Amino acid sequence: MSKVTAGVGPRFPQVVVLVGATGDLARRKLLPGLFHLSKAGFIPGCRIIGMSLEDLDVDAFRTIARQALDEFSTRKFSDEDWQAFAASLDYVPLSAGAAALKEAVDEAERSFDGECRRLHYLSVPPNAALQVVRTLGEAGLIERARIVMEKPFGIDLASAVSLNSKLHEVFDEEQIFRIDHFLGKEPAQNILAFRFANGLFEPIWNRNFIDHVQIDVPETLGLGKRAGFYEATGAFRDMVVTHLFQILAFMAMEPPTSLEPVPISEEKNKVFRSMLPIEPADVVRGQYTGYRAEEGVNPESETETFIALKCSIDNWRWAGVPFYLRTGKRLAEGQRIISIAFREPPKSMFPAGSGVGAQGPDHLTFDLADSARTSLSFYGKRPGPGMRLDKASMQFAMQETGLIGDVLEAYERLILDAMRGDRTLFTTAEGIERLWQVSTPLLESPPPVRFYAPGSWGPNAIHQLVAPRAWRLPFERAWRAPNH
C-alpha cells in the first residue's frame, strides 16, 4: 500500500456482496469505483461477489464488468490491472438463494490470511431491498458486516419508520449506511472546511450577515427508462428529501465537537429537528410539457418533474433566513450550486446612478459539480472618473491546484467510508424519519402541478416564491474557464 493511501482505507480485507451487480448504477459507478479503489491500494484486499436476477455464470459477469470499465472508467488501466481485478470477481444469481451465497462468501474469505470484513451493497429498488436483507440474514452474513442502502428511504414517514424497523430486525443501526452520493462529492465536504477553518467566514455564517440561501440542482436530462420509477416518486422524494436537505444540513449545522462521524451526524440531526414543516403555500410543483405522453406515465399524471420550495430553520443561528431549494428535469442548464446571499450594507454614501445594489447582493457560491469551484462576488469601482460600481468576482477551481487527479469520485469515497465504518457522510434513521415528518403537510396537500416548457427554468410561479429576491440561476456572470 502506498504512503498516499495508507491509513485512508479499511484495516482489513473486504468481501463485497454487490446486489444489483448488472444494473445501471453498478456498471456506471460501483464496478469502476471498486476497481479503482483496489488498483490504487486503498483496500488491503478485496473480493467481489455479484448478485442479480440474471442467471449468469462468473465468466459472463466478468465480461459485463470489463465492458463497464471500458465504457465508464475515467482512468486508464493495463491488461494486467484488469486480470488482477477479474480474478477477484465471483457471481451468484439471486435465485440460487442463501446457501449458495454463503458458500461463495466463505470461499472468498478463505482466500485471505487472517481477519476480514463484509460489505453488502444493495443497488436495488427499495421494494426489493428487504427481501435481500432477509436472504443475507438467512445466509448468516450479518457478523463483521456493513450494509449500504440506496435511496429512497421510504416514501413518507410511515413507510420510512416501517423500513427502518424491519432493517433493525436483521442489522444494527451502526451497520446500516444510507448512501447519498451528493455528500460524497469533494465540494460538499469543502463546505465544512470553508466554514469552520476560516476566520474570515466563520463569524458571519448566521442570520446577522446572511440574507438567504439557495440550493439549486437543475438537470437538463429527461427520464430515459426511469419513467415508471419516477411516476411513483416525483422530484421531491427523488431529490429533495434524499439530497438537497442533506446539503442544507451541511450548510446550516453548528460546529461539531470534532470531525468525527457521531458529532457531525448529531449536528445534522439538530438542523433537521429545527426545520419547520414544509407548507404547501411555500412550494411550486411543475411538470414539463410532454411528460404525460411518455411510456409508463399516467396520461393524467400529477407527478412533479420540478419542485421549488422555501424552508425555514427555527433556531438561533438561522431564524428569519429563508432557504430556497429547486430541482427538476428538462431544465435550461445542468448545475449543482449553493449560493449564499449576504445582507446589503447601507448605501447612502454612494451617489444616485453609481450602480450600487443594481446587480443584487454579494454572493458566495459553491459549485457541487466534480470541478469543485467557489466564487465570491462583490462590488468594485469601475476605472475612470466618477464613482461607478460594477460587480466583480474572485473564483477558485480545483483544476488550478494541480490536485484534480487526487479527487475520488463520490461513490468511491462513500464505499471507502462504509468499509472503514465512517458514517460522517451517511444519513441516520432518526434524520430520515424527521425529514419525512417535516414533509408531511406537503405530501398530504400538494399544490397542483404547473406546466413548464422543456429547456426553461420551470413554471413562472417560482419568481413569486422568492420575491422580492431573485433566483441566482441563470448566472449573471460566467465561471472563468480553466487555465490550459
CSV table of C-alpha atoms in Angstrom, one decimal:
chain,number,residue,atom,x,y,z
A,1,MET,CA,0.0,0.0,0.0
A,2,SER,CA,1.4,3.4,-0.9
A,3,LYS,CA,2.1,6.2,1.5
A,4,VAL,CA,-0.7,8.2,-0.1
A,5,THR,CA,-3.3,5.5,0.6
A,6,ALA,CA,-2.0,4.2,3.9
A,7,GLY,CA,-4.4,5.0,6.8
A,8,VAL,CA,-7.1,6.1,4.3
A,9,GLY,CA,-8.7,2.7,3.6
A,10,PRO,CA,-10.0,0.0,5.8
A,11,ARG,CA,-7.7,-2.0,8.0
A,12,PHE,CA,-9.0,-5.4,6.9
A,13,PRO,CA,-9.6,-7.1,3.5
A,14,GLN,CA,-13.1,-6.8,2.3
A,15,VAL,CA,-15.6,-9.3,0.8
A,16,VAL,CA,-18.2,-7.2,-1.1
A,17,VAL,CA,-21.6,-8.6,-1.9
A,18,LEU,CA,-22.8,-6.4,-4.7
A,19,VAL,CA,-26.6,-6.9,-5.2
A,20,GLY,CA,-27.9,-5.5,-8.5
A,21,ALA,CA,-24.4,-6.1,-10.0
A,22,THR,CA,-25.6,-6.0,-13.6
A,23,GLY,CA,-27.7,-2.8,-13.2
A,24,ASP,CA,-27.0,0.7,-14.4
A,25,LEU,CA,-25.5,2.1,-11.2
A,26,ALA,CA,-23.2,-0.9,-10.8
A,27,ARG,CA,-22.0,-0.6,-14.3
A,28,ARG,CA,-21.5,3.2,-14.3
A,29,LYS,CA,-20.2,3.8,-10.8
A,30,LEU,CA,-19.8,0.8,-8.5
A,31,LEU,CA,-17.7,-1.6,-10.5
A,32,PRO,CA,-15.4,1.1,-11.9
A,33,GLY,CA,-15.2,2.5,-8.4
A,34,LEU,CA,-14.3,-0.8,-6.7
A,35,PHE,CA,-11.7,-1.4,-9.5
A,36,HIS,CA,-10.0,1.9,-8.8
A,37,LEU,CA,-10.0,1.5,-5.0
A,38,SER,CA,-8.5,-2.0,-5.4
A,39,LYS,CA,-5.9,-1.0,-8.0
A,40,ALA,CA,-4.8,2.2,-6.2
A,41,GLY,CA,-4.2,0.2,-3.0
A,42,PHE,CA,-6.9,1.8,-0.9
A,43,ILE,CA,-8.2,-1.6,0.1
A,44,PRO,CA,-5.7,-4.2,1.5
A,45,GLY,CA,-7.6,-7.0,-0.3
A,46,CYS,CA,-11.0,-7.2,-2.0
A,47,ARG,CA,-13.2,-10.0,-3.4
A,48,ILE,CA,-16.5,-9.1,-5.1
A,49,ILE,CA,-19.5,-11.4,-5.3
A,50,GLY,CA,-22.0,-10.1,-7.8
A,51,MET,CA,-25.7,-10.9,-7.4
A,52,SER,CA,-28.7,-10.1,-9.6
A,53,LEU,CA,-31.8,-11.5,-11.1
A,54,GLU,CA,-29.9,-12.6,-14.2
A,55,ASP,CA,-28.9,-16.2,-14.4
A,56,LEU,CA,-25.2,-15.8,-15.3
A,57,ASP,CA,-22.0,-17.7,-14.6
A,58,VAL,CA,-18.9,-15.9,-13.4
A,59,ASP,CA,-17.3,-15.6,-16.9
A,60,ALA,CA,-20.4,-13.7,-18.1
A,61,PHE,CA,-20.3,-11.4,-15.1
A,62,ARG,CA,-16.6,-10.7,-15.8
A,63,THR,CA,-17.5,-9.8,-19.3
A,64,ILE,CA,-20.1,-7.3,-18.0
A,65,ALA,CA,-17.6,-5.9,-15.6
A,66,ARG,CA,-14.9,-5.4,-18.3
A,67,GLN,CA,-17.5,-3.7,-20.6
A,68,ALA,CA,-18.4,-1.4,-17.7
A,69,LEU,CA,-14.8,-0.4,-17.2
A,70,ASP,CA,-14.2,0.1,-20.9
A,71,GLU,CA,-17.3,2.3,-21.1
A,72,PHE,CA,-17.3,4.2,-17.8
A,73,SER,CA,-13.9,4.2,-16.1
A,74,THR,CA,-12.4,7.7,-16.2
A,75,ARG,CA,-8.9,6.3,-15.6
A,76,LYS,CA,-6.5,4.3,-17.8
A,77,PHE,CA,-5.6,0.8,-16.8
A,78,SER,CA,-3.5,-2.0,-18.1
A,79,ASP,CA,-4.5,-5.6,-19.1
A,80,GLU,CA,-2.5,-6.7,-16.0
A,81,ASP,CA,-4.7,-4.5,-13.8
A,82,TRP,CA,-7.8,-6.0,-15.3
A,83,GLN,CA,-6.6,-9.6,-14.9
A,84,ALA,CA,-6.0,-9.0,-11.2
A,85,PHE,CA,-9.5,-7.5,-10.8
A,86,ALA,CA,-11.2,-10.2,-12.8
A,87,ALA,CA,-9.7,-12.8,-10.6
A,88,SER,CA,-11.4,-11.2,-7.6
A,89,LEU,CA,-14.9,-11.4,-9.1
A,90,ASP,CA,-17.5,-14.1,-8.5
A,91,TYR,CA,-21.2,-14.3,-9.2
A,92,VAL,CA,-24.3,-15.9,-7.6
A,93,PRO,CA,-27.8,-15.5,-9.1
A,94,LEU,CA,-30.4,-14.3,-6.6
A,95,SER,CA,-32.4,-17.4,-7.5
A,96,ALA,CA,-29.7,-19.6,-6.1
A,97,GLY,CA,-30.6,-18.5,-2.6
A,98,ALA,CA,-28.9,-18.0,0.8
A,99,ALA,CA,-26.9,-21.2,0.9
A,100,ALA,CA,-25.2,-20.6,-2.4
A,101,LEU,CA,-24.4,-17.0,-1.4
A,102,LYS,CA,-23.0,-18.2,2.0
A,103,GLU,CA,-20.8,-20.7,0.2
A,104,ALA,CA,-19.4,-18.0,-2.2
A,105,VAL,CA,-18.6,-15.7,0.7
A,106,ASP,CA,-16.9,-18.4,2.7
A,107,GLU,CA,-14.7,-19.3,-0.3
A,108,ALA,CA,-13.8,-15.6,-0.8
A,109,GLU,CA,-12.9,-15.2,2.9
A,110,ARG,CA,-10.7,-18.3,2.8
A,111,SER,CA,-8.6,-16.6,0.2
A,112,PHE,CA,-7.4,-14.0,2.8
A,113,ASP,CA,-4.9,-14.7,5.5
A,114,GLY,CA,-6.4,-13.6,8.9
A,115,GLU,CA,-9.4,-11.4,9.6
A,116,CYS,CA,-11.6,-9.8,7.0
A,117,ARG,CA,-14.9,-7.8,6.8
A,118,ARG,CA,-18.0,-7.9,4.7
A,119,LEU,CA,-19.7,-5.1,2.8
A,120,HIS,CA,-23.2,-5.7,1.4
A,121,TYR,CA,-24.1,-3.1,-1.3
A,122,LEU,CA,-27.8,-3.1,-2.2
A,123,SER,CA,-28.1,-1.4,-5.6
A,124,VAL,CA,-31.7,-2.5,-5.9
A,125,PRO,CA,-35.1,-0.7,-5.8
A,126,PRO,CA,-36.5,-0.1,-2.3
A,127,ASN,CA,-39.2,-2.7,-2.7
A,128,ALA,CA,-36.6,-5.4,-3.3
A,129,ALA,CA,-34.2,-4.4,-0.5
A,130,LEU,CA,-36.0,-6.1,2.4
A,131,GLN,CA,-36.0,-9.5,0.6
A,132,VAL,CA,-32.3,-9.2,0.0
A,133,VAL,CA,-31.8,-8.3,3.7
A,134,ARG,CA,-33.7,-11.4,4.7
A,135,THR,CA,-31.5,-13.5,2.4
A,136,LEU,CA,-28.4,-12.0,3.9
A,137,GLY,CA,-29.8,-12.9,7.4
A,138,GLU,CA,-30.6,-16.5,6.3
A,139,ALA,CA,-27.1,-16.9,4.9
A,140,GLY,CA,-25.6,-15.9,8.3
A,141,LEU,CA,-23.7,-12.9,6.8
A,142,ILE,CA,-24.6,-10.3,9.5
A,143,GLU,CA,-21.5,-10.5,11.7
A,144,ARG,CA,-18.5,-8.4,10.7
A,145,ALA,CA,-20.7,-6.8,8.1
A,146,ARG,CA,-21.9,-3.4,7.0
A,147,ILE,CA,-24.8,-2.8,4.6
A,148,VAL,CA,-25.1,0.1,2.1
A,149,MET,CA,-28.7,1.1,1.2
A,150,GLU,CA,-29.6,3.2,-1.9
A,151,LYS,CA,-32.3,5.9,-1.8
A,152,PRO,CA,-35.2,6.5,-1.5
A,153,PHE,CA,-35.6,5.5,2.2
A,154,GLY,CA,-39.4,5.2,2.2
A,155,ILE,CA,-41.9,7.4,0.5
A,156,ASP,CA,-43.3,9.0,3.7
A,157,LEU,CA,-43.0,8.9,7.5
A,158,ALA,CA,-44.9,5.7,7.9
A,159,SER,CA,-43.0,3.8,5.3
A,160,ALA,CA,-39.6,5.1,6.5
A,161,VAL,CA,-40.4,4.0,10.1
A,162,SER,CA,-41.6,0.6,8.8
A,163,LEU,CA,-38.5,0.2,6.6
A,164,ASN,CA,-36.1,1.1,9.4
A,165,SER,CA,-37.9,-1.2,11.8
A,166,LYS,CA,-37.6,-4.2,9.5
A,167,LEU,CA,-33.9,-3.4,8.8
A,168,HIS,CA,-33.2,-3.3,12.5
A,169,GLU,CA,-34.6,-6.8,12.9
A,170,VAL,CA,-31.5,-8.0,11.0
A,171,PHE,CA,-28.9,-5.3,11.2
A,172,ASP,CA,-28.0,-2.9,14.0
A,173,GLU,CA,-28.2,0.8,13.1
A,174,GLU,CA,-24.4,1.1,13.4
A,175,GLN,CA,-24.2,-1.4,10.5
A,176,ILE,CA,-26.5,0.5,8.2
A,177,PHE,CA,-25.1,3.0,5.7
A,178,ARG,CA,-27.8,5.0,3.9
A,179,ILE,CA,-26.0,6.5,0.9
A,180,ASP,CA,-26.3,10.0,-0.5
A,181,HIS,CA,-23.8,10.5,-3.3
A,182,PHE,CA,-24.2,14.3,-3.2
A,183,LEU,CA,-22.4,14.3,0.2
A,184,GLY,CA,-19.6,12.1,-1.2
A,185,LYS,CA,-18.6,14.9,-3.6
A,186,GLU,CA,-15.4,16.8,-2.8
A,187,PRO,CA,-17.1,20.2,-2.9
A,188,ALA,CA,-19.8,19.2,-0.4
A,189,GLN,CA,-17.2,18.3,2.1
A,190,ASN,CA,-15.3,21.5,1.3
A,191,ILE,CA,-18.2,23.4,2.8
A,192,LEU,CA,-17.1,22.1,6.2
A,193,ALA,CA,-13.5,23.2,5.6
A,194,PHE,CA,-14.7,26.6,4.2
A,195,ARG,CA,-17.0,27.3,7.2
A,196,PHE,CA,-15.0,26.1,10.1
A,197,ALA,CA,-11.3,26.6,9.1
A,198,ASN,CA,-11.5,30.2,8.0
A,199,GLY,CA,-11.6,33.1,10.4
A,200,LEU,CA,-12.9,35.3,7.6
A,201,PHE,CA,-16.2,33.4,7.1
A,202,GLU,CA,-16.9,31.5,10.3
A,203,PRO,CA,-18.1,34.6,12.3
A,204,ILE,CA,-20.5,35.8,9.5
A,205,TRP,CA,-22.2,32.4,8.9
A,206,ASN,CA,-25.6,33.4,10.6
A,207,ARG,CA,-28.8,35.5,10.3
A,208,ASN,CA,-27.0,38.8,11.1
A,209,PHE,CA,-25.0,38.7,7.8
A,210,ILE,CA,-26.7,36.2,5.5
A,211,ASP,CA,-30.0,37.2,3.8
A,212,HIS,CA,-31.0,33.9,2.2
A,213,VAL,CA,-29.5,30.7,0.8
A,214,GLN,CA,-30.3,28.9,-2.5
A,215,ILE,CA,-29.6,25.3,-3.2
A,216,ASP,CA,-30.2,24.8,-6.9
A,217,VAL,CA,-29.8,21.5,-8.8
A,218,PRO,CA,-31.5,21.8,-12.2
A,219,GLU,CA,-31.0,19.0,-14.7
A,220,THR,CA,-31.2,19.0,-18.5
A,221,LEU,CA,-31.8,15.3,-18.6
A,222,GLY,CA,-35.2,13.7,-19.0
A,223,LEU,CA,-36.3,10.4,-17.5
A,224,GLY,CA,-35.0,8.0,-20.1
A,225,LYS,CA,-36.1,4.5,-19.0
A,226,ARG,CA,-36.9,5.7,-15.4
A,227,ALA,CA,-40.4,7.0,-16.2
A,228,GLY,CA,-42.1,4.1,-14.3
A,229,PHE,CA,-40.0,4.7,-11.2
A,230,TYR,CA,-40.3,8.4,-11.4
A,231,GLU,CA,-44.1,8.3,-11.8
A,232,ALA,CA,-44.3,6.7,-8.4
A,233,THR,CA,-41.7,9.0,-6.9
A,234,GLY,CA,-41.5,12.5,-8.2
A,235,ALA,CA,-38.9,15.2,-7.8
A,236,PHE,CA,-39.5,15.9,-4.1
A,237,ARG,CA,-39.0,12.3,-3.0
A,238,ASP,CA,-36.3,11.6,-5.6
A,239,MET,CA,-34.1,14.6,-5.0
A,240,VAL,CA,-35.1,16.9,-2.1
A,241,VAL,CA,-35.5,14.5,0.8
A,242,THR,CA,-32.5,12.4,-0.2
A,243,HIS,CA,-30.1,15.1,-1.5
A,244,LEU,CA,-31.0,18.7,-1.1
A,245,PHE,CA,-32.0,18.5,2.6
A,246,GLN,CA,-28.7,16.8,3.3
A,247,ILE,CA,-26.7,19.6,1.6
A,248,LEU,CA,-28.8,22.1,3.6
A,249,ALA,CA,-27.7,20.4,6.8
A,250,PHE,CA,-24.0,20.7,5.9
A,251,MET,CA,-24.7,24.4,5.2
A,252,ALA,CA,-26.6,25.1,8.4
A,253,MET,CA,-25.2,22.9,11.1
A,254,GLU,CA,-23.5,24.1,14.2
A,255,PRO,CA,-19.7,23.4,14.7
A,256,PRO,CA,-19.4,19.7,15.7
A,257,THR,CA,-17.2,19.0,18.7
A,258,SER,CA,-14.9,17.1,16.4
A,259,LEU,CA,-14.8,16.0,12.8
A,260,GLU,CA,-15.9,12.5,13.8
A,261,PRO,CA,-19.0,10.7,12.5
A,262,VAL,CA,-21.1,10.8,15.6
A,263,PRO,CA,-20.7,14.6,16.4
A,264,ILE,CA,-21.3,15.5,12.7
A,265,SER,CA,-24.4,13.3,12.5
A,266,GLU,CA,-25.7,14.8,15.7
A,267,GLU,CA,-25.3,18.4,14.4
A,268,LYS,CA,-27.0,17.5,11.1
A,269,ASN,CA,-29.9,15.9,13.0
A,270,LYS,CA,-30.2,19.1,15.1
A,271,VAL,CA,-30.8,21.0,11.9
A,272,PHE,CA,-33.5,18.6,10.8
A,273,ARG,CA,-35.1,18.8,14.3
A,274,SER,CA,-35.1,22.7,13.9
A,275,MET,CA,-36.7,22.7,10.4
A,276,LEU,CA,-40.3,23.9,10.3
A,277,PRO,CA,-42.8,21.8,8.5
A,278,ILE,CA,-42.9,22.4,4.7
A,279,GLU,CA,-46.1,24.4,4.0
A,280,PRO,CA,-47.8,23.7,0.6
A,281,ALA,CA,-48.1,27.5,0.1
A,282,ASP,CA,-44.3,27.7,0.0
A,283,VAL,CA,-43.9,25.1,-2.7
A,284,VAL,CA,-44.1,25.3,-6.5
A,285,ARG,CA,-44.6,21.9,-8.3
A,286,GLY,CA,-44.1,21.7,-12.0
A,287,GLN,CA,-44.3,19.2,-14.8
A,288,TYR,CA,-42.6,19.6,-18.2
A,289,THR,CA,-44.9,19.6,-21.2
A,290,GLY,CA,-44.8,16.2,-22.8
A,291,TYR,CA,-44.2,14.2,-19.7
A,292,ARG,CA,-47.7,12.7,-19.7
A,293,ALA,CA,-47.1,11.3,-23.2
A,294,GLU,CA,-44.0,9.3,-22.1
A,295,GLU,CA,-44.1,5.5,-21.8
A,296,GLY,CA,-45.2,4.3,-18.4
A,297,VAL,CA,-46.7,7.6,-17.4
A,298,ASN,CA,-50.4,8.1,-16.5
A,299,PRO,CA,-52.0,10.4,-19.1
A,300,GLU,CA,-53.5,12.5,-16.3
A,301,SER,CA,-50.4,12.3,-14.1
A,302,GLU,CA,-50.0,14.8,-11.3
A,303,THR,CA,-46.4,13.7,-10.6
A,304,GLU,CA,-44.0,16.6,-10.4
A,305,THR,CA,-40.8,16.7,-12.5
A,306,PHE,CA,-39.9,20.0,-10.9
A,307,ILE,CA,-40.1,21.4,-7.5
A,308,ALA,CA,-39.1,24.7,-5.8
A,309,LEU,CA,-39.7,25.4,-2.2
A,310,LYS,CA,-38.9,27.7,0.7
A,311,CYS,CA,-38.0,26.2,4.0
A,312,SER,CA,-37.0,27.6,7.4
A,313,ILE,CA,-34.8,26.6,10.2
A,314,ASP,CA,-36.2,27.8,13.5
A,315,ASN,CA,-33.1,28.1,15.6
A,316,TRP,CA,-30.9,30.9,17.0
A,317,ARG,CA,-28.5,31.0,14.0
A,318,TRP,CA,-31.0,30.9,11.2
A,319,ALA,CA,-34.2,32.4,12.4
A,320,GLY,CA,-35.8,34.5,9.6
A,321,VAL,CA,-33.3,33.3,6.9
A,322,PRO,CA,-35.2,31.6,4.1
A,323,PHE,CA,-33.6,28.6,2.3
A,324,TYR,CA,-34.8,28.2,-1.3
A,325,LEU,CA,-34.4,24.8,-2.9
A,326,ARG,CA,-35.0,24.0,-6.6
A,327,THR,CA,-34.6,20.9,-8.8
A,328,GLY,CA,-36.2,19.5,-11.8
A,329,LYS,CA,-35.9,17.6,-15.1
A,330,ARG,CA,-35.5,19.0,-18.6
A,331,LEU,CA,-34.4,22.5,-17.4
A,332,ALA,CA,-32.3,25.1,-19.2
A,333,GLU,CA,-28.9,24.1,-17.6
A,334,GLY,CA,-27.4,21.3,-15.6
A,335,GLN,CA,-26.0,22.9,-12.4
A,336,ARG,CA,-25.4,22.0,-8.8
A,337,ILE,CA,-24.8,25.1,-6.8
A,338,ILE,CA,-25.2,26.5,-3.3
A,339,SER,CA,-25.5,30.3,-3.3
A,340,ILE,CA,-25.3,32.3,-0.1
A,341,ALA,CA,-26.6,35.9,-0.4
A,342,PHE,CA,-25.2,38.3,2.1
A,343,ARG,CA,-27.2,41.2,3.6
A,344,GLU,CA,-26.6,44.5,1.8
A,345,PRO,CA,-24.9,47.5,3.5
A,346,PRO,CA,-26.4,51.0,3.8
A,347,LYS,CA,-25.9,52.8,0.5
A,348,SER,CA,-26.5,56.4,1.4
A,349,MET,CA,-22.8,57.5,0.8
A,350,PHE,CA,-22.9,56.4,-2.9
A,351,PRO,CA,-24.4,58.9,-5.5
A,352,ALA,CA,-27.5,58.1,-7.5
A,353,GLY,CA,-26.6,56.2,-10.6
A,354,SER,CA,-23.5,54.7,-9.1
A,355,GLY,CA,-24.8,51.2,-9.8
A,356,VAL,CA,-24.5,50.0,-6.2
A,357,GLY,CA,-27.2,47.4,-5.5
A,358,ALA,CA,-28.2,47.3,-9.1
A,359,GLN,CA,-26.8,43.7,-9.5
A,360,GLY,CA,-28.1,42.3,-6.3
A,361,PRO,CA,-26.3,41.3,-3.1
A,362,ASP,CA,-22.9,39.9,-2.7
A,363,HIS,CA,-22.8,36.1,-3.1
A,364,LEU,CA,-20.7,33.2,-2.1
A,365,THR,CA,-21.2,30.3,-4.5
A,366,PHE,CA,-20.2,26.7,-4.2
A,367,ASP,CA,-20.3,24.6,-7.4
A,368,LEU,CA,-21.0,21.0,-6.3
A,369,ALA,CA,-20.0,19.6,-9.7
A,370,ASP,CA,-16.9,17.5,-9.8
A,371,SER,CA,-14.9,20.5,-10.9
A,372,ALA,CA,-15.2,21.9,-7.4
A,373,ARG,CA,-15.4,25.7,-7.9
A,374,THR,CA,-16.1,28.5,-5.5
A,375,SER,CA,-16.9,32.1,-6.3
A,376,LEU,CA,-17.2,35.3,-4.1
A,377,SER,CA,-18.9,38.2,-5.8
A,378,PHE,CA,-18.6,41.9,-4.7
A,379,TYR,CA,-18.9,45.5,-5.9
A,380,GLY,CA,-15.8,47.4,-7.0
A,381,LYS,CA,-15.2,50.7,-8.6
A,382,ARG,CA,-15.1,50.9,-12.4
A,383,PRO,CA,-11.8,52.6,-13.6
A,384,GLY,CA,-12.1,56.2,-14.7
A,385,PRO,CA,-13.6,59.4,-13.4
A,386,GLY,CA,-16.6,59.4,-11.1
A,387,MET,CA,-17.9,56.7,-8.8
A,388,ARG,CA,-19.4,53.9,-11.0
A,389,LEU,CA,-19.6,50.4,-9.5
A,390,ASP,CA,-19.5,47.1,-11.2
A,391,LYS,CA,-19.9,43.5,-9.9
A,392,ALA,CA,-16.7,41.5,-9.9
A,393,SER,CA,-15.9,38.1,-8.5
A,394,MET,CA,-13.0,36.1,-7.1
A,395,GLN,CA,-13.0,32.4,-8.2
A,396,PHE,CA,-11.2,29.3,-7.3
A,397,ALA,CA,-11.3,26.0,-9.1
A,398,MET,CA,-9.8,22.6,-8.1
A,399,GLN,CA,-8.1,22.4,-11.6
A,400,GLU,CA,-5.9,25.3,-10.6
A,401,THR,CA,-4.2,23.4,-7.8
A,402,GLY,CA,-2.9,20.5,-9.9
A,403,LEU,CA,-4.6,18.1,-7.4
A,404,ILE,CA,-7.7,17.4,-9.5
A,405,GLY,CA,-6.3,13.9,-10.2
A,406,ASP,CA,-6.5,13.1,-6.4
A,407,VAL,CA,-10.2,13.7,-6.3
A,408,LEU,CA,-12.1,10.5,-5.5
A,409,GLU,CA,-15.5,10.1,-7.2
A,410,ALA,CA,-18.4,10.3,-4.8
A,411,TYR,CA,-19.2,6.6,-4.9
A,412,GLU,CA,-15.6,5.7,-4.4
A,413,ARG,CA,-15.3,7.9,-1.3
A,414,LEU,CA,-18.5,6.6,0.2
A,415,ILE,CA,-17.7,2.9,-0.5
A,416,LEU,CA,-14.3,3.5,1.2
A,417,ASP,CA,-16.0,5.3,4.2
A,418,ALA,CA,-18.5,2.4,4.6
A,419,MET,CA,-15.7,-0.1,4.6
A,420,ARG,CA,-13.9,1.9,7.3
A,421,GLY,CA,-17.1,2.3,9.3
A,422,ASP,CA,-17.1,6.1,8.9
A,423,ARG,CA,-20.7,7.3,9.0
A,424,THR,CA,-19.9,11.1,8.5
A,425,LEU,CA,-21.4,11.3,5.0
A,426,PHE,CA,-24.3,8.9,5.6
A,427,THR,CA,-27.8,9.5,6.9
A,428,THR,CA,-29.3,8.1,10.1
A,429,ALA,CA,-32.7,6.6,10.8
A,430,GLU,CA,-33.6,9.5,13.0
A,431,GLY,CA,-32.6,12.0,10.4
A,432,ILE,CA,-34.5,10.4,7.6
A,433,GLU,CA,-37.7,10.0,9.7
A,434,ARG,CA,-37.6,13.6,10.8
A,435,LEU,CA,-37.3,14.8,7.2
A,436,TRP,CA,-40.4,12.8,6.3
A,437,GLN,CA,-42.1,14.2,9.3
A,438,VAL,CA,-41.5,17.9,8.2
A,439,SER,CA,-42.6,16.9,4.7
A,440,THR,CA,-45.9,15.5,5.8
A,441,PRO,CA,-48.0,18.7,5.2
A,442,LEU,CA,-46.7,18.9,1.6
A,443,LEU,CA,-47.2,15.2,0.9
A,444,GLU,CA,-50.8,15.3,2.3
A,445,SER,CA,-51.8,18.5,0.4
A,446,PRO,CA,-49.5,19.0,-2.6
A,447,PRO,CA,-50.3,22.1,-4.7
A,448,PRO,CA,-51.3,21.3,-8.3
A,449,VAL,CA,-48.5,20.9,-10.9
A,450,ARG,CA,-47.9,23.8,-13.2
A,451,PHE,CA,-46.7,23.1,-16.7
A,452,TYR,CA,-43.3,24.4,-18.0
A,453,ALA,CA,-41.6,24.2,-21.3
A,454,PRO,CA,-38.6,21.8,-21.6
A,455,GLY,CA,-35.4,24.0,-21.7
A,456,SER,CA,-36.9,26.6,-19.4
A,457,TRP,CA,-36.2,27.3,-15.7
A,458,GLY,CA,-39.5,25.9,-14.5
A,459,PRO,CA,-43.0,27.4,-14.0
A,460,ASN,CA,-43.3,31.2,-13.8
A,461,ALA,CA,-44.6,30.9,-10.2
A,462,ILE,CA,-41.0,30.3,-9.0
A,463,HIS,CA,-40.4,34.1,-9.2
A,464,GLN,CA,-43.3,34.9,-6.8
A,465,LEU,CA,-41.8,32.2,-4.4
A,466,VAL,CA,-38.6,34.2,-3.9
A,467,ALA,CA,-39.9,37.7,-4.5
A,468,PRO,CA,-38.6,40.4,-3.8
A,469,ARG,CA,-35.4,38.3,-4.2
A,470,ALA,CA,-34.3,36.7,-7.4
A,471,TRP,CA,-33.0,33.2,-8.4
A,472,ARG,CA,-29.3,33.1,-8.7
A,473,LEU,CA,-29.5,30.8,-11.7
A,474,PRO,CA,-29.1,31.6,-14.5
A,475,PHE,CA,-25.8,33.3,-13.5
A,476,GLU,CA,-25.3,37.0,-14.4
A,477,ARG,CA,-21.5,36.1,-14.6
A,478,ALA,CA,-20.0,33.0,-16.1
A,479,TRP,CA,-17.5,30.8,-14.4
A,480,ARG,CA,-13.9,31.5,-15.5
A,481,ALA,CA,-12.6,29.0,-18.0
A,482,PRO,CA,-9.9,26.7,-16.5
A,483,ASN,CA,-6.3,27.5,-17.4
A,484,HIS,CA,-4.9,25.2,-20.1
